[in-house]
Amino acid sequence: MPSEDDVSRDAADDFKQVHDVIIVGAGAAGIGVAISVAHSGVENFLIVDREGVGASFEAWPAETRFITPSFPSNSVGMLDLNSVAIGVSPAFNMRIEHPTGQEYAKHLQGLANYFELPIRENTNILSLKKIDDLFHLDTKEGTLRAKKVIWSAGEYQYPSQGAFSGSDLCLHTSKVGSYGDLDGEDYLIIGGYESGIDAAYHLSKNGKSVRVFDQNCPWGEESSDPSVALSTYTFERIQSVEFETNVELFGEKSVQSITHDGSTYELKTEDGEVFHSENQPLLANGFDGSHKFISDLFEHRDDGFAELTDQDESTITPGLFLAGPMVRHDGHIFCFIFKYRQRFAIVAQAIAASFDLPTDEFVEAYKGWGMYLDDLSCCGQECLTC
Ligand SMILES: Cc1cc2nc3c(=O)[nH]c(=O)nc-3n(C[C@H](O)[C@H](O)[C@H](O)COP(=O)(O)OP(=O)(O)OC[C@H]3O[C@@H](n4cnc5c(N)ncnc54)[C@H](O)[C@@H]3O)c2cc1C
């Protein structure tokens, strides 16, 4: 836990001193990994965010809710699925099972206050370089320096674009303030995983007619892994009367192009079908990930994700760690909080050990909460089909 001195730090001093650790991003990953770093005994660390704590969650469309349910299961040592810190339950704190993004942002802000985390808000990291043994993080106000960096700048603020000709004519779902504000009667949505189906659901509730296109068929996927198939929450919503009445799903349909003649949008699929709408199509094709912003500091896998060591450290830039949904190992996708939170303590332990701090007790405590996943051979299990 940081001392009082750390908490009441002089923000101007941030540019003078060399921090042991700088954590970039104060989202679920940044706040969660910071708490682990504090628990591991490292004191001289700083979290930096271009906006504020939970900024990406605050920007979710107003109607979008967590698909993973929160439940106060902590009393038997099973951490609430949406918690980023041992002992904490968003369900208990908020009394909400499926929080909105805005509600979850408040939860993260509450955590930051409770754990007295040292945070520098409104500070955009413009570039990250390693010079000799120190990381230099350039901002508009000056250069921050650190011995280690944990990159947890997320994905949400880096939406995918350019997937097909005319994709820039679409409105990415991450830019929608509220589905209730969208006028017009019919919508084309490109992407049928969680964000696309979420958009279709809210539009259908508002009586809009919706056509969803996906190059695969997420709603027909047999896997029990929610990183691959739709979540239970979403399957339930697909069965609502409004969804069944107003939404048409087109699986295995790749979009080739979108054009706009000034009044009508025309969507062409690769198999030659043509669809029209007068309303701006919605793009729900995911995110590029902020690690692309510092791609020269990582080696890359064939799928574009960063090559990482067993401690989630860059294989070519020692001291640079990744935390959050961009973490990949083999075929394992850590895109949900309950998955990637299990790697926070791995990173914190590696950093604490590099400063010669003892970590045995810390690791035991995190293992006890299922918050220390070092053996990935247990991942990838399918649920039984009973
Ligand atoms: C619509 C939607 C629904 C989801 N539902 C669920 C769910 O139900 N359950 C679940 O577990 N997961 C869910 N996820 C995934 C979850 O939201 C993400 O895993 C989570 O937001 C990732 O947290 P993060 O901290 O990595 O990124 P973010 O929350 O995006 O935080 C990154 C932070 O970094 C800051 N930042 C970015 N670039 C810079 C920079 N250059 N300099 C300084 N600061 C920077 C940003 O301001 C931001 O605050 C959902 C995602 C979406 C998009």
XYZ file of C-alpha atoms and ligand atoms in Angstrom:
439
model
C 0.000 0.000 0.000
C 1.444 3.460 -0.818
C 2.342 5.576 2.198
C 0.683 8.894 3.050
C 3.737 10.624 1.565
C 3.154 8.979 -1.775
C -0.510 9.925 -1.800
C 0.011 13.579 -0.964
C 2.823 13.769 -3.514
C 3.652 16.996 -5.292
C 2.458 16.479 -8.866
C 5.149 18.861 -10.215
C 7.695 16.458 -8.744
C 6.479 13.722 -11.132
C 8.789 15.100 -13.823
C 11.824 15.433 -11.552
C 12.032 11.970 -10.045
C 12.608 8.556 -11.571
C 9.669 6.301 -10.706
C 10.178 2.624 -10.062
C 7.032 1.918 -12.097
C 4.718 3.956 -14.307
C 1.376 2.411 -15.230
C -0.165 3.872 -18.380
C -3.980 3.851 -18.273
C -6.389 4.006 -15.335
C -9.013 1.583 -16.608
C -9.905 -1.798 -15.143
C -6.445 -3.165 -15.979
C -4.452 -0.126 -14.828
C -6.293 0.212 -11.512
C -6.224 -3.560 -10.895
C -2.542 -4.027 -11.693
C -1.678 -0.915 -9.620
C -3.361 -2.455 -6.568
C -1.328 -5.646 -7.123
C 1.870 -3.623 -7.487
C 1.084 -1.843 -4.200
C 0.309 -5.175 -2.489
C 3.620 -6.605 -3.732
C 5.453 -3.924 -1.747
C 6.522 -1.555 -4.532
C 5.853 2.001 -3.318
C 7.290 4.406 -5.836
C 4.799 4.040 -8.661
C 2.530 6.354 -10.611
C -0.575 5.794 -12.744
C -1.011 8.130 -15.710
C -4.202 8.581 -17.716
C -4.944 10.886 -20.644
C -8.396 11.524 -19.158
C -9.361 10.066 -15.790
C -10.098 6.841 -13.932
C -12.482 4.624 -15.914
C -12.651 7.034 -18.873
C -13.311 4.284 -21.435
C -16.147 2.841 -19.366
C -17.657 6.314 -19.025
C -17.707 6.515 -22.827
C -19.761 3.336 -23.356
C -23.175 3.873 -24.941
C -25.549 4.755 -22.096
C -27.603 1.541 -22.452
C -24.668 -0.904 -22.647
C -24.278 -3.079 -19.580
C -21.697 -5.609 -18.433
C -22.402 -9.015 -19.901
C -20.498 -10.737 -17.081
C -22.688 -10.777 -13.969
C -21.478 -9.478 -10.627
C -22.257 -11.527 -7.532
C -20.882 -11.197 -3.986
C -19.340 -14.682 -3.951
C -16.237 -13.489 -2.055
C -17.270 -15.078 1.271
C -16.150 -18.494 -0.026
C -13.002 -17.158 -1.687
C -14.535 -16.904 -5.177
C -13.893 -13.369 -6.312
C -16.802 -11.484 -7.932
C -16.305 -11.920 -11.712
C -16.117 -8.165 -12.286
C -13.692 -7.363 -9.490
C -10.146 -6.212 -10.242
C -8.936 -6.418 -6.627
C -8.877 -9.209 -4.063
C -11.623 -8.917 -1.445
C -13.645 -6.421 -3.490
C -17.098 -7.087 -4.980
C -18.691 -4.588 -7.382
C -22.003 -6.418 -6.769
C -21.781 -5.723 -3.041
C -20.533 -2.149 -3.517
C -23.112 -1.165 -6.112
C -25.943 -3.694 -5.643
C -26.043 -4.048 -9.409
C -25.611 -7.311 -11.297
C -24.904 -5.953 -14.801
C -23.502 -2.423 -14.341
C -23.471 0.156 -17.106
C -20.084 1.548 -18.164
C -20.802 4.755 -16.261
C -21.597 2.781 -13.091
C -18.443 0.688 -13.409
C -16.319 3.819 -13.930
C -17.623 5.097 -10.564
C -16.677 1.750 -9.010
C -13.111 2.101 -10.342
C -12.940 5.684 -9.036
C -14.069 4.380 -5.632
C -11.301 1.749 -5.706
C -8.671 4.344 -6.611
C -9.744 6.450 -3.614
C -9.979 3.501 -1.227
C -6.500 2.210 -2.107
C -5.166 5.797 -2.246
C -3.552 5.225 -5.616
C -1.205 7.923 -6.935
C -2.763 9.029 -10.219
C -1.855 11.729 -12.680
C -4.959 12.472 -14.779
C -5.294 14.485 -18.017
C -1.819 13.400 -19.064
C -1.555 11.837 -22.501
C 1.488 9.695 -23.195
C 2.611 10.869 -26.632
C 5.545 8.466 -26.999
C 7.416 5.831 -25.047
C 11.142 5.183 -25.496
C 13.749 3.236 -23.581
C 17.057 5.095 -23.338
C 19.813 3.141 -21.612
C 18.041 1.591 -18.597
C 15.233 4.138 -18.252
C 11.866 4.561 -19.919
C 11.044 8.063 -21.138
C 7.337 8.863 -21.454
C 6.779 12.086 -23.346
C 3.761 14.223 -22.457
C 2.754 17.759 -23.415
C 3.987 18.967 -20.007
C 7.360 17.212 -20.037
C 8.994 13.791 -19.871
C 8.197 11.255 -17.155
C 10.859 8.661 -16.346
C 10.592 5.145 -14.931
C 12.595 1.964 -14.466
C 9.588 -0.186 -15.445
C 6.437 0.513 -17.414
C 3.153 -1.379 -17.367
C 1.186 -0.598 -20.505
C -2.543 -0.847 -19.764
C -3.937 1.745 -22.144
C -6.685 -0.627 -23.304
C -8.434 -1.002 -26.640
C -11.618 1.013 -26.442
C -10.043 4.318 -27.450
C -8.400 2.653 -30.479
C -11.328 1.329 -32.590
C -10.632 -0.742 -35.738
C -11.093 1.144 -38.980
C -10.421 0.440 -42.625
C -11.572 -3.183 -42.631
C -13.329 -2.714 -46.005
C -13.873 0.014 -48.548
C -16.149 2.722 -47.107
C -15.861 1.602 -43.473
C -15.042 5.222 -42.609
C -18.615 6.107 -43.631
C -19.897 4.072 -40.673
C -20.337 5.112 -37.050
C -18.246 2.922 -34.729
C -20.345 1.715 -31.785
C -17.721 3.142 -29.399
C -18.759 6.615 -30.635
C -22.474 6.133 -29.857
C -23.567 8.183 -26.839
C -26.968 6.530 -26.529
C -28.857 4.206 -28.881
C -31.941 6.155 -27.871
C -30.547 9.194 -29.713
C -30.357 7.400 -33.087
C -33.173 8.543 -35.377
C -34.402 6.689 -38.420
C -36.211 3.405 -38.793
C -33.697 0.846 -40.053
C -30.029 0.105 -39.389
C -27.244 -1.971 -40.930
C -24.699 -3.245 -38.404
C -21.353 -4.717 -39.420
C -20.098 -7.121 -36.753
C -22.219 -9.612 -34.847
C -20.225 -10.296 -31.725
C -21.081 -8.675 -28.359
C -21.010 -4.988 -29.385
C -22.967 -5.555 -32.611
C -25.636 -7.679 -30.953
C -25.815 -5.204 -28.062
C -26.490 -2.400 -30.561
C -29.084 -4.522 -32.383
C -30.817 -5.346 -29.106
C -31.160 -1.703 -27.972
C -32.252 -0.531 -31.420
C -34.818 -3.347 -31.619
C -36.177 -2.294 -28.209
C -36.691 1.159 -29.720
C -38.699 -0.387 -32.556
C -35.974 -0.075 -35.234
C -35.538 -2.682 -37.894
C -31.963 -4.018 -37.898
C -29.821 -6.192 -40.172
C -26.568 -7.567 -38.687
C -23.731 -8.887 -40.887
C -20.822 -10.998 -39.697
C -18.112 -12.801 -41.642
C -18.463 -15.644 -39.113
C -21.531 -16.674 -37.167
C -20.941 -15.779 -33.483
C -24.521 -16.596 -32.527
C -24.077 -20.147 -33.906
C -20.700 -20.785 -32.272
C -20.568 -23.996 -30.194
C -17.720 -22.975 -27.856
C -18.456 -22.339 -24.165
C -15.684 -19.716 -24.014
C -17.263 -16.223 -24.004
C -14.116 -14.894 -25.701
C -15.241 -16.869 -28.758
C -19.012 -17.288 -28.473
C -21.739 -14.896 -27.313
C -22.375 -14.653 -23.584
C -25.354 -16.156 -21.793
C -26.647 -12.641 -21.094
C -26.676 -11.932 -24.819
C -28.276 -15.252 -25.781
C -31.093 -14.377 -23.361
C -31.524 -10.953 -24.972
C -31.604 -12.472 -28.468
C -34.713 -14.343 -27.378
C -36.660 -11.170 -26.522
C -39.772 -10.556 -28.591
C -38.443 -7.263 -29.945
C -35.152 -8.835 -31.070
C -36.879 -11.762 -32.729
C -39.314 -9.422 -34.484
C -36.980 -6.611 -35.545
C -33.525 -8.126 -36.100
C -32.289 -10.165 -39.050
C -28.928 -11.923 -38.605
C -26.704 -12.618 -41.635
C -23.935 -15.049 -40.659
C -20.963 -15.965 -42.909
C -21.522 -12.706 -44.834
C -18.418 -10.597 -45.406
C -19.013 -6.963 -46.200
C -17.076 -5.816 -49.258
C -17.956 -2.131 -49.408
C -20.220 0.673 -48.270
C -21.002 3.708 -50.406
C -23.178 6.769 -49.831
C -24.795 8.756 -52.646
C -25.826 11.656 -50.431
C -29.096 10.131 -49.286
C -28.771 6.322 -49.173
C -26.054 4.000 -47.863
C -25.408 0.916 -50.001
C -23.775 -2.154 -48.451
C -22.367 -4.828 -50.800
C -21.358 -8.252 -49.552
C -18.542 -10.322 -51.035
C -21.090 -12.783 -52.433
C -22.760 -9.971 -54.404
C -25.809 -9.139 -52.296
C -26.800 -5.488 -51.882
C -28.590 -3.837 -48.930
C -29.744 -0.238 -48.449
C -30.455 2.097 -45.560
C -30.899 5.829 -45.193
C -29.199 5.771 -41.803
C -25.488 5.739 -41.138
C -24.451 2.064 -40.705
C -22.944 1.033 -37.391
C -19.497 -0.553 -37.250
C -18.978 -3.112 -34.488
C -15.787 -4.745 -35.733
C -13.737 -4.403 -32.591
C -10.601 -2.557 -31.611
C -6.985 -2.383 -32.757
C -5.570 -2.188 -29.229
C -3.310 0.500 -27.821
C -0.209 -1.720 -27.936
C -0.091 -0.876 -31.676
C 0.795 2.651 -30.520
C 4.112 1.332 -29.152
C 4.497 -1.564 -31.587
C 8.252 -0.964 -32.090
C 8.816 -2.065 -28.487
C 7.371 -5.546 -29.038
C 7.913 -8.521 -31.304
C 4.643 -9.599 -32.860
C 2.795 -12.861 -33.300
C 1.243 -13.800 -36.634
C -2.125 -12.461 -35.415
C -0.613 -9.029 -34.613
C -0.663 -9.423 -30.823
C 2.513 -8.802 -28.825
C 4.966 -11.610 -28.082
C 5.266 -11.764 -24.300
C 7.420 -13.651 -21.833
C 5.825 -15.833 -19.154
C 5.712 -12.643 -17.013
C 3.862 -10.631 -19.699
C 7.013 -8.642 -20.432
C 8.076 -7.597 -23.906
C 10.528 -10.106 -25.400
C 12.655 -7.284 -26.849
C 12.222 -4.421 -24.338
C 12.983 -5.659 -20.825
C 11.034 -3.766 -18.155
C 7.994 -3.136 -20.384
C 4.935 -5.160 -19.302
C 1.450 -5.477 -20.762
C -1.732 -5.745 -18.651
C -5.306 -6.056 -19.867
C -7.246 -7.512 -22.764
C -4.332 -7.326 -25.239
C -2.500 -10.099 -23.383
C -2.320 -13.315 -25.413
C -0.499 -16.575 -24.755
C -0.797 -19.297 -27.403
C -4.521 -19.554 -28.161
C -5.615 -18.062 -24.823
C -7.534 -14.803 -25.055
C -7.583 -12.677 -21.882
C -10.251 -10.244 -23.044
C -12.505 -10.242 -19.968
C -11.754 -8.830 -16.542
C -12.090 -12.236 -14.844
C -9.427 -13.525 -17.242
C -6.823 -10.782 -17.456
C -6.981 -9.893 -13.739
C -5.319 -13.259 -13.051
C -2.135 -11.935 -14.656
C -1.818 -8.741 -12.555
C 0.071 -10.499 -9.753
C 2.375 -12.246 -12.231
C 3.499 -8.810 -13.459
C 3.634 -7.341 -9.936
C 5.699 -10.267 -8.673
C 8.192 -9.966 -11.542
C 8.619 -6.253 -10.826
C 8.839 -6.629 -7.030
C 11.392 -9.443 -7.386
C 13.509 -7.260 -9.698
C 13.696 -4.746 -6.809
C 14.689 -7.588 -4.422
C 11.402 -7.449 -2.491
C 10.181 -10.726 -0.952
C 7.045 -11.963 -2.760
C 6.120 -15.352 -1.241
C 3.320 -14.063 1.028
C 1.965 -11.811 -1.678
C 1.832 -14.673 -4.196
C 0.161 -17.011 -1.677
C -2.537 -14.420 -0.932
C -3.260 -13.879 -4.622
C -3.274 -17.609 -5.354
C -5.828 -18.044 -2.570
C -8.200 -15.739 -4.451
C -7.631 -17.347 -7.859
C -5.747 -14.217 -8.857
C -2.436 -15.750 -9.872
C -2.586 -17.747 -13.079
C 0.858 -19.009 -13.982
C -0.083 -22.454 -15.282
C -1.937 -21.884 -18.539
C -2.366 -25.605 -19.201
C -5.693 -25.401 -17.309
C -7.077 -22.812 -19.769
C -9.153 -23.689 -22.794
C -11.396 -26.255 -21.057
C -14.859 -26.499 -22.548
C -17.925 -26.813 -20.278
C -19.656 -30.198 -20.289
C -22.645 -30.514 -22.578
C -25.183 -32.035 -20.161
C -19.034 -2.698 -25.096
C -18.116 -3.494 -24.248
C -18.624 -4.354 -23.269
C -17.768 -5.086 -22.462
N -18.303 -5.894 -21.504
C -17.475 -6.556 -20.674
C -17.993 -7.362 -19.621
O -19.184 -7.493 -19.456
N -17.114 -8.000 -18.805
C -15.767 -7.866 -18.948
O -15.016 -8.470 -18.186
N -15.247 -7.110 -19.953
C -16.081 -6.466 -20.799
N -15.558 -5.705 -21.811
C -14.153 -5.631 -21.948
C -13.642 -4.596 -20.955
O -14.318 -3.410 -21.058
C -12.270 -4.304 -21.275
O -11.617 -5.486 -21.023
C -11.728 -3.194 -20.361
O -12.253 -1.935 -20.646
C -10.288 -3.123 -20.574
O -9.768 -2.371 -19.542
P -8.429 -1.633 -19.767
O -8.056 -1.043 -18.458
O -7.454 -2.534 -20.436
O -8.778 -0.506 -20.828
P -9.611 0.835 -20.690
O -10.756 0.653 -19.761
O -9.874 1.314 -22.073
O -8.563 1.814 -19.983
C -7.468 2.353 -20.683
C -7.177 3.722 -20.117
O -5.988 4.191 -20.745
C -6.097 5.554 -21.040
N -5.201 5.804 -22.161
C -5.287 5.300 -23.420
N -4.252 5.738 -24.166
C -3.491 6.517 -23.355
C -2.286 7.272 -23.543
N -1.647 7.306 -24.717
N -1.811 7.996 -22.493
C -2.442 7.977 -21.288
N -3.579 7.292 -21.069
C -4.089 6.566 -22.082
C -7.562 5.772 -21.345
O -7.985 7.097 -21.067
C -8.248 4.751 -20.427
O -8.689 5.348 -19.214
C -16.384 -4.976 -22.643
C -15.861 -4.118 -23.612
C -16.725 -3.388 -24.413
C -16.133 -2.481 -25.446
